[in-house]
Amino acid sequence: MSAAGLERPQVVAHVQQALHYTLFDCKWVPRSARLLCLGSAARGTGVLQLHELRGGRLVLLREIEKAKPIKCGTFGATSLQQRYLATGDFGGNLNIWNLEAPEIPVYSVKGHKEIINSIDGVGGLGIGEGAPEIVTGSRDGTVKVWDPRQKDTPVANMEPVQGESKRDCWTVAFGNAYNQEERVVCAGYDNGDIKLFDLKTMSLRWETNIKNGVCSVEFDRKDVNMNKLVATSLEGKFHVFDMRTQHPTKGFASVSEKAQKSTIWQVRHLPQNRDIFMTTGGAGSLHLWKYEYPAQRSKKDSEGAEMGVAGSVSLLQNVTLSTQPISSLDWSPDKKGLCVCGAFDQTVRVLIVTKLNKV
Amino acid sequence: MPVWLREFRWRQTPAAVYLSLPLRGVRVTSANIFCTDQYLKVSVPPFLFEAILYAPIDDTNSTAKIGNGIIFFTLYKKDMAMWDSLTLPNANKEKLQYLRENAVLKAHEKAKEETEAKKVTKQEHKKYALEATMKLEEAERKRIEDLKEKERQNVTKELELWRKEQKDTEKQKRVQKEEELYQEAEQLKEKKKEKMNNAGIPNEGTSKTRLKPTKGCGSYSMFSESLKEEWLPAPRSAATIKINFTPRVFPTALRESYVAEEEEWLRKQAEARRTINADLSELEDLKEEEKNPDWLKDKGNKMFATGNYLAAVNAYNLAVRLNSKLPLLYLNRAACHLKLRNLHKAIEDSSKALELLTPPVPDNENARVKAYVRRGTAFCQLELYTEGLQDYEAALKINPKNKTVEKDAEKIRHLIQGTTQDS
């Protein structure tokens, strides 16, 4: 038993750092050993902290304070030379910052009427093709796509029909960006709706409802033909959709797994292996999963239409690090197995997941 | 009477006494031999041998060998001296007795001491065993910890190496870039020199070309960037996608709703629709549709709209007779009574409607607001302004955004204040 246990990937807590503010998001700065922590200070202002991982410690390099608390951030839409950070804050503002000169944002727009819950970027960092774009999802029920070269108006706006009561959008993700024209945005809402918008045809491509509010969605890779989508929800369930085959009525095939009794706050795929992903839980736990493809990924149904076949998910490792929910997780794109997670107990932890080569 | 054994042989050395005692025909065990430092007794019924020794011996080390009808004693003397005889010569009875008892006591004590010693050793053994197992477990735990530590250290080392690499590559890149830029600058300068040489240039031309170098030096980075920008596609043309959300019977999200109450409300509604007060004897002459409370309600509404309030009341009355659980019937009938100025009846009906509209859920908000407003109006028209105000405020609590209700409530408040001032 112990021998088999030691062969599985281990999650080793490398560094732990207590912070003096509530941490909402943490991100690695690409091509470096630096990480960024975004959050809200006790007096209601936003905090951006840049740390560097040196030896066995996190050294604080810079601390920047902003007017409104910052909820989420991404490096996804900038080039590797510039490494500008796009953030969404509690006031509905989307800002892009140059971390060398953070006093004035490079781009700023009041995109939403209410807090921006989630942000994602695509087209930058040398990954994928096409224009750099940022998508934001907000509590006002709208999902907007922005291009940093176009001021003030979004390039795409997904909003509820006039008269429809709005539902909070909790999470957004880009996908299917395999050439210059194709792009897809997936949005998850608090009533369990998942909607897939195709930006090339500017239409709703697919929608479904998973009954519980959707906390996090992510494609396994943004820059390939869409392969898999993981959606996590309240009450410990997550669904893995096989996105290669869309059935005209049944949509995409999925497999669901109930991992823990609490909310699954985030899902993040390992950048170096798209079949491994980590889910973070409301009880302070982390679960590492591996997806196995079925023998045949699609089959024909009774009318002859192609239908996808979902595979299976197996748990590789789980560990409990905290008593509070772990609200954010980011894998380092440069070092396999290095990740940072932030929890609501005001600590940021750098973890190392070992033996991922042998999985 | 035991048989005394008197045939024994003994010899001695300065250190020990050797005594051999023949005992034929009986089996002797160690239990039959009793020895203290000055008293020796062998009692194998019916034989008995007893000796009060000349001098004390070391009874713990002395031995007795039992075999083929003989017991061979090896008694080690306490004092090295030769004994005159094995036993004490003048041993009278009392002395013997005393000695015997003493011996017995001594033996007892010895036995006690031995048991205690045994206990102590047992305890120590246990302790030792426990400590040993603990040590083993500790060792195991430590081993696992060490493995983990090693992993951690390995990874830390790798991280450090990787970080250094990053820094080095960054430095290299920077150096490279600078070199490239320098080379580009050189190239531009050369090109300009060539141009200047080739063209037969008038004065204006030279000034132009002289301006160019300054522009050129600053703009090589711009060149590379603009090339890159052309490479990216233009921003998308703006568009909007309209979406619908999955409908739900109740407007709130599942986790926010008062599910229990809503379930109750739905159940009540379903029940209400099903109960039909069967008073069929009177109603046999009615047409089929006239027996349907909903149809009657619609009829009543139509008549209310045209202003025929009495007929509306009749329709509602019949509907109530058929089904007394539909709150809307009472609600609408209250409106008719208001118009007919049957104020007491209006109050009664609004109250009945409110009763039926429990539990309070967002679904029956509108109905409840109407009921409160109608009852309030009736009260006011009866000049019971305080009760009226109470009802209006209840209506406002449910729906704070209703302007007409607010205005009316204000009016009533003024009226009340006006009457109290007067009186």
mmCIF file of N, CA and C in Angstrom, chain A residues 45-119:
data_model
loop_
_atom_site.group_PDB
_atom_site.id
_atom_site.type_symbol
_atom_site.label_atom_id
_atom_site.label_comp_id
_atom_site.label_asym_id
_atom_site.label_seq_id
_atom_site.Cartn_x
_atom_site.Cartn_y
_atom_site.Cartn_z
ATOM 1 N N THR A 45 -9.408 48.546 -0.488
ATOM 2 C CA THR A 45 -8.663 48.908 -1.699
ATOM 3 C C THR A 45 -8.061 47.650 -2.300
ATOM 4 N N GLY A 46 -7.683 47.769 -3.540
ATOM 5 C CA GLY A 46 -7.115 46.615 -4.227
ATOM 6 C C GLY A 46 -5.615 46.530 -4.008
ATOM 7 N N VAL A 47 -5.105 45.304 -3.948
ATOM 8 C CA VAL A 47 -3.679 45.101 -3.720
ATOM 9 C C VAL A 47 -3.117 44.194 -4.799
ATOM 10 N N LEU A 48 -1.947 44.582 -5.324
ATOM 11 C CA LEU A 48 -1.223 43.757 -6.292
ATOM 12 C C LEU A 48 0.147 43.537 -5.682
ATOM 13 N N GLN A 49 0.537 42.285 -5.483
ATOM 14 C CA GLN A 49 1.866 42.071 -4.915
ATOM 15 C C GLN A 49 2.648 41.182 -5.848
ATOM 16 N N LEU A 50 3.908 41.548 -6.080
ATOM 17 C CA LEU A 50 4.773 40.752 -6.931
ATOM 18 C C LEU A 50 5.798 40.078 -6.027
ATOM 19 N N HIS A 51 5.809 38.744 -6.022
ATOM 20 C CA HIS A 51 6.766 38.002 -5.205
ATOM 21 C C HIS A 51 7.723 37.264 -6.112
ATOM 22 N N GLU A 52 8.907 36.974 -5.580
ATOM 23 C CA GLU A 52 9.828 36.115 -6.328
ATOM 24 C C GLU A 52 10.190 34.923 -5.476
ATOM 25 N N LEU A 53 10.269 33.796 -6.135
ATOM 26 C CA LEU A 53 10.599 32.565 -5.440
ATOM 27 C C LEU A 53 12.112 32.427 -5.407
ATOM 28 N N ARG A 54 12.703 32.632 -4.232
ATOM 29 C CA ARG A 54 14.164 32.537 -4.133
ATOM 30 C C ARG A 54 14.500 31.564 -3.037
ATOM 31 N N GLY A 55 15.277 30.573 -3.361
ATOM 32 C CA GLY A 55 15.621 29.575 -2.354
ATOM 33 C C GLY A 55 14.346 28.928 -1.881
ATOM 34 N N GLY A 56 14.114 28.920 -0.598
ATOM 35 C CA GLY A 56 12.888 28.314 -0.113
ATOM 36 C C GLY A 56 11.898 29.344 0.352
ATOM 37 N N ARG A 57 12.012 30.562 -0.125
ATOM 38 C CA ARG A 57 11.156 31.624 0.388
ATOM 39 C C ARG A 57 10.577 32.455 -0.740
ATOM 40 N N LEU A 58 9.519 33.160 -0.375
ATOM 41 C CA LEU A 58 8.941 34.125 -1.295
ATOM 42 C C LEU A 58 9.398 35.503 -0.859
ATOM 43 N N VAL A 59 10.018 36.208 -1.760
ATOM 44 C CA VAL A 59 10.508 37.545 -1.431
ATOM 45 C C VAL A 59 9.610 38.559 -2.110
ATOM 46 N N LEU A 60 9.144 39.532 -1.335
ATOM 47 C CA LEU A 60 8.228 40.524 -1.907
ATOM 48 C C LEU A 60 9.038 41.534 -2.699
ATOM 49 N N LEU A 61 8.713 41.676 -3.989
ATOM 50 C CA LEU A 61 9.434 42.639 -4.811
ATOM 51 C C LEU A 61 8.713 43.977 -4.876
ATOM 52 N N ARG A 62 7.379 43.899 -5.131
ATOM 53 C CA ARG A 62 6.641 45.160 -5.268
ATOM 54 C C ARG A 62 5.261 45.010 -4.685
ATOM 55 N N GLU A 63 4.757 46.104 -4.147
ATOM 56 C CA GLU A 63 3.371 46.111 -3.712
ATOM 57 C C GLU A 63 2.707 47.344 -4.297
ATOM 58 N N ILE A 64 1.584 47.136 -4.954
ATOM 59 C CA ILE A 64 0.906 48.244 -5.634
ATOM 60 C C ILE A 64 -0.517 48.290 -5.101
ATOM 61 N N GLU A 65 -0.993 49.473 -4.804
ATOM 62 C CA GLU A 65 -2.345 49.589 -4.273
ATOM 63 C C GLU A 65 -3.218 50.334 -5.270
ATOM 64 N N LYS A 66 -4.444 49.852 -5.421
ATOM 65 C CA LYS A 66 -5.357 50.461 -6.379
ATOM 66 C C LYS A 66 -6.665 50.781 -5.691
ATOM 67 N N ALA A 67 -7.488 51.579 -6.367
ATOM 68 C CA ALA A 67 -8.690 52.082 -5.719
ATOM 69 C C ALA A 67 -9.699 51.007 -5.359
ATOM 70 N N LYS A 68 -9.910 50.071 -6.293
ATOM 71 C CA LYS A 68 -10.950 49.070 -6.043
ATOM 72 C C LYS A 68 -10.304 47.710 -5.872
ATOM 73 N N PRO A 69 -10.918 46.854 -5.042
ATOM 74 C CA PRO A 69 -10.352 45.510 -4.889
ATOM 75 C C PRO A 69 -10.350 44.771 -6.227
ATOM 76 N N ILE A 70 -9.307 43.994 -6.416
ATOM 77 C CA ILE A 70 -9.109 43.292 -7.685
ATOM 78 C C ILE A 70 -9.541 41.838 -7.522
ATOM 79 N N LYS A 71 -10.382 41.372 -8.439
ATOM 80 C CA LYS A 71 -10.924 40.029 -8.303
ATOM 81 C C LYS A 71 -10.152 39.008 -9.108
ATOM 82 N N CYS A 72 -9.720 39.374 -10.293
ATOM 83 C CA CYS A 72 -9.133 38.345 -11.150
ATOM 84 C C CYS A 72 -8.149 39.001 -12.111
ATOM 85 N N GLY A 73 -7.233 38.200 -12.645
ATOM 86 C CA GLY A 73 -6.258 38.762 -13.567
ATOM 87 C C GLY A 73 -5.769 37.696 -14.522
ATOM 88 N N THR A 74 -5.195 38.138 -15.644
ATOM 89 C CA THR A 74 -4.655 37.170 -16.583
ATOM 90 C C THR A 74 -3.517 37.796 -17.380
ATOM 91 N N PHE A 75 -2.571 36.955 -17.769
ATOM 92 C CA PHE A 75 -1.512 37.377 -18.683
ATOM 93 C C PHE A 75 -1.792 36.875 -20.092
ATOM 94 N N GLY A 76 -2.954 36.309 -20.307
ATOM 95 C CA GLY A 76 -3.176 35.532 -21.529
ATOM 96 C C GLY A 76 -3.135 36.316 -22.820
ATOM 97 N N ALA A 77 -3.354 37.641 -22.757
ATOM 98 C CA ALA A 77 -3.491 38.368 -24.017
ATOM 99 C C ALA A 77 -2.310 39.272 -24.316
ATOM 100 N N THR A 78 -1.213 39.141 -23.599
ATOM 101 C CA THR A 78 -0.085 40.040 -23.895
ATOM 102 C C THR A 78 1.047 39.261 -24.524
ATOM 103 N N SER A 79 1.938 40.005 -25.143
ATOM 104 C CA SER A 79 3.086 39.336 -25.753
ATOM 105 C C SER A 79 4.116 39.027 -24.673
ATOM 106 N N LEU A 80 5.042 38.156 -24.999
ATOM 107 C CA LEU A 80 6.038 37.750 -24.010
ATOM 108 C C LEU A 80 6.988 38.872 -23.648
ATOM 109 N N GLN A 81 7.183 39.803 -24.570
ATOM 110 C CA GLN A 81 8.104 40.887 -24.229
ATOM 111 C C GLN A 81 7.443 41.868 -23.276
ATOM 112 N N GLN A 82 6.136 42.098 -23.484
ATOM 113 C CA GLN A 82 5.503 43.147 -22.697
ATOM 114 C C GLN A 82 5.026 42.632 -21.353
ATOM 115 N N ARG A 83 4.394 41.457 -21.348
ATOM 116 C CA ARG A 83 3.873 40.871 -20.114
ATOM 117 C C ARG A 83 3.032 41.867 -19.330
ATOM 118 N N TYR A 84 2.008 42.368 -19.994
ATOM 119 C CA TYR A 84 1.076 43.247 -19.308
ATOM 120 C C TYR A 84 0.018 42.392 -18.631
ATOM 121 N N LEU A 85 -0.449 42.869 -17.468
ATOM 122 C CA LEU A 85 -1.446 42.122 -16.724
ATOM 123 C C LEU A 85 -2.812 42.748 -16.935
ATOM 124 N N ALA A 86 -3.804 41.939 -17.277
ATOM 125 C CA ALA A 86 -5.172 42.432 -17.408
ATOM 126 C C ALA A 86 -5.920 42.048 -16.138
ATOM 127 N N THR A 87 -6.589 43.013 -15.491
ATOM 128 C CA THR A 87 -7.301 42.688 -14.258
ATOM 129 C C THR A 87 -8.742 43.155 -14.339
ATOM 130 N N GLY A 88 -9.581 42.450 -13.600
ATOM 131 C CA GLY A 88 -10.968 42.872 -13.456
ATOM 132 C C GLY A 88 -11.185 43.153 -11.977
ATOM 133 N N ASP A 89 -11.896 44.224 -11.681
ATOM 134 C CA ASP A 89 -12.036 44.544 -10.269
ATOM 135 C C ASP A 89 -13.493 44.575 -9.822
ATOM 136 N N PHE A 90 -13.665 44.943 -8.559
ATOM 137 C CA PHE A 90 -14.992 44.892 -7.961
ATOM 138 C C PHE A 90 -15.923 45.947 -8.531
ATOM 139 N N GLY A 91 -15.382 46.958 -9.182
ATOM 140 C CA GLY A 91 -16.239 48.009 -9.712
ATOM 141 C C GLY A 91 -16.643 47.782 -11.157
ATOM 142 N N GLY A 92 -16.242 46.628 -11.717
ATOM 143 C CA GLY A 92 -16.581 46.370 -13.110
ATOM 144 C C GLY A 92 -15.598 46.962 -14.106
ATOM 145 N N ASN A 93 -14.420 47.384 -13.624
ATOM 146 C CA ASN A 93 -13.451 47.975 -14.550
ATOM 147 C C ASN A 93 -12.461 46.932 -15.028
ATOM 148 N N LEU A 94 -12.158 46.998 -16.325
ATOM 149 C CA LEU A 94 -11.112 46.152 -16.883
ATOM 150 C C LEU A 94 -9.906 47.037 -17.109
ATOM 151 N N ASN A 95 -8.762 46.676 -16.526
ATOM 152 C CA ASN A 95 -7.549 47.474 -16.690
ATOM 153 C C ASN A 95 -6.429 46.579 -17.159
ATOM 154 N N ILE A 96 -5.560 47.141 -17.989
ATOM 155 C CA ILE A 96 -4.357 46.402 -18.364
ATOM 156 C C ILE A 96 -3.180 47.212 -17.843
ATOM 157 N N TRP A 97 -2.330 46.569 -17.061
ATOM 158 C CA TRP A 97 -1.225 47.267 -16.393
ATOM 159 C C TRP A 97 0.107 46.840 -16.951
ATOM 160 N N ASN A 98 1.020 47.806 -17.032
ATOM 161 C CA ASN A 98 2.417 47.494 -17.257
ATOM 162 C C ASN A 98 3.061 47.474 -15.879
ATOM 163 N N LEU A 99 3.544 46.303 -15.457
ATOM 164 C CA LEU A 99 4.010 46.193 -14.086
ATOM 165 C C LEU A 99 5.278 47.003 -13.810
ATOM 166 N N GLU A 100 5.961 47.430 -14.862
ATOM 167 C CA GLU A 100 7.116 48.293 -14.618
ATOM 168 C C GLU A 100 6.658 49.699 -14.255
ATOM 169 N N ALA A 101 5.512 50.112 -14.783
ATOM 170 C CA ALA A 101 5.007 51.465 -14.524
ATOM 171 C C ALA A 101 3.533 51.376 -14.206
ATOM 172 N N PRO A 102 3.193 50.940 -12.990
ATOM 173 C CA PRO A 102 1.795 50.610 -12.729
ATOM 174 C C PRO A 102 0.913 51.774 -12.298
ATOM 175 N N GLU A 103 1.395 52.994 -12.397
ATOM 176 C CA GLU A 103 0.549 54.082 -11.905
ATOM 177 C C GLU A 103 -0.649 54.291 -12.806
ATOM 178 N N ILE A 104 -0.402 54.234 -14.104
ATOM 179 C CA ILE A 104 -1.501 54.488 -15.052
ATOM 180 C C ILE A 104 -1.673 53.240 -15.904
ATOM 181 N N PRO A 105 -2.895 52.785 -16.035
ATOM 182 C CA PRO A 105 -3.068 51.575 -16.839
ATOM 183 C C PRO A 105 -2.851 51.849 -18.327
ATOM 184 N N VAL A 106 -2.387 50.810 -19.000
ATOM 185 C CA VAL A 106 -2.174 50.905 -20.439
ATOM 186 C C VAL A 106 -3.519 50.970 -21.160
ATOM 187 N N TYR A 107 -4.520 50.280 -20.583
ATOM 188 C CA TYR A 107 -5.837 50.259 -21.189
ATOM 189 C C TYR A 107 -6.821 50.212 -20.047
ATOM 190 N N SER A 108 -7.900 50.953 -20.123
ATOM 191 C CA SER A 108 -8.850 50.949 -19.026
ATOM 192 C C SER A 108 -10.238 51.189 -19.569
ATOM 193 N N VAL A 109 -11.182 50.463 -19.070
ATOM 194 C CA VAL A 109 -12.561 50.663 -19.514
ATOM 195 C C VAL A 109 -13.476 50.211 -18.385
ATOM 196 N N LYS A 110 -14.590 50.923 -18.196
ATOM 197 C CA LYS A 110 -15.553 50.452 -17.222
ATOM 198 C C LYS A 110 -16.483 49.500 -17.957
ATOM 199 N N GLY A 111 -16.115 48.261 -17.942
ATOM 200 C CA GLY A 111 -16.781 47.318 -18.825
ATOM 201 C C GLY A 111 -18.132 46.858 -18.352
ATOM 202 N N HIS A 112 -18.291 46.773 -17.035
ATOM 203 C CA HIS A 112 -19.530 46.182 -16.534
ATOM 204 C C HIS A 112 -20.100 47.038 -15.423
ATOM 205 N N LYS A 113 -21.387 46.805 -15.132
ATOM 206 C CA LYS A 113 -21.995 47.594 -14.059
ATOM 207 C C LYS A 113 -21.679 46.984 -12.703
ATOM 208 N N GLU A 114 -21.321 45.724 -12.684
ATOM 209 C CA GLU A 114 -21.055 45.092 -11.390
ATOM 210 C C GLU A 114 -19.736 44.355 -11.443
ATOM 211 N N ILE A 115 -19.391 43.730 -10.351
ATOM 212 C CA ILE A 115 -18.072 43.113 -10.224
ATOM 213 C C ILE A 115 -17.781 42.154 -11.376
ATOM 214 N N ILE A 116 -16.556 42.198 -11.843
ATOM 215 C CA ILE A 116 -16.101 41.251 -12.859
ATOM 216 C C ILE A 116 -15.658 39.999 -12.118
ATOM 217 N N ASN A 117 -16.384 38.924 -12.322
ATOM 218 C CA ASN A 117 -16.080 37.712 -11.581
ATOM 219 C C ASN A 117 -14.915 36.940 -12.148
ATOM 220 N N SER A 118 -14.779 36.997 -13.470
ATOM 221 C CA SER A 118 -13.782 36.123 -14.068
ATOM 222 C C SER A 118 -13.253 36.751 -15.352
ATOM 223 N N ILE A 119 -11.997 36.451 -15.655
ATOM 224 C CA ILE A 119 -11.359 37.054 -16.817
ATOM 225 C C ILE A 119 -10.493 35.992 -17.489
#
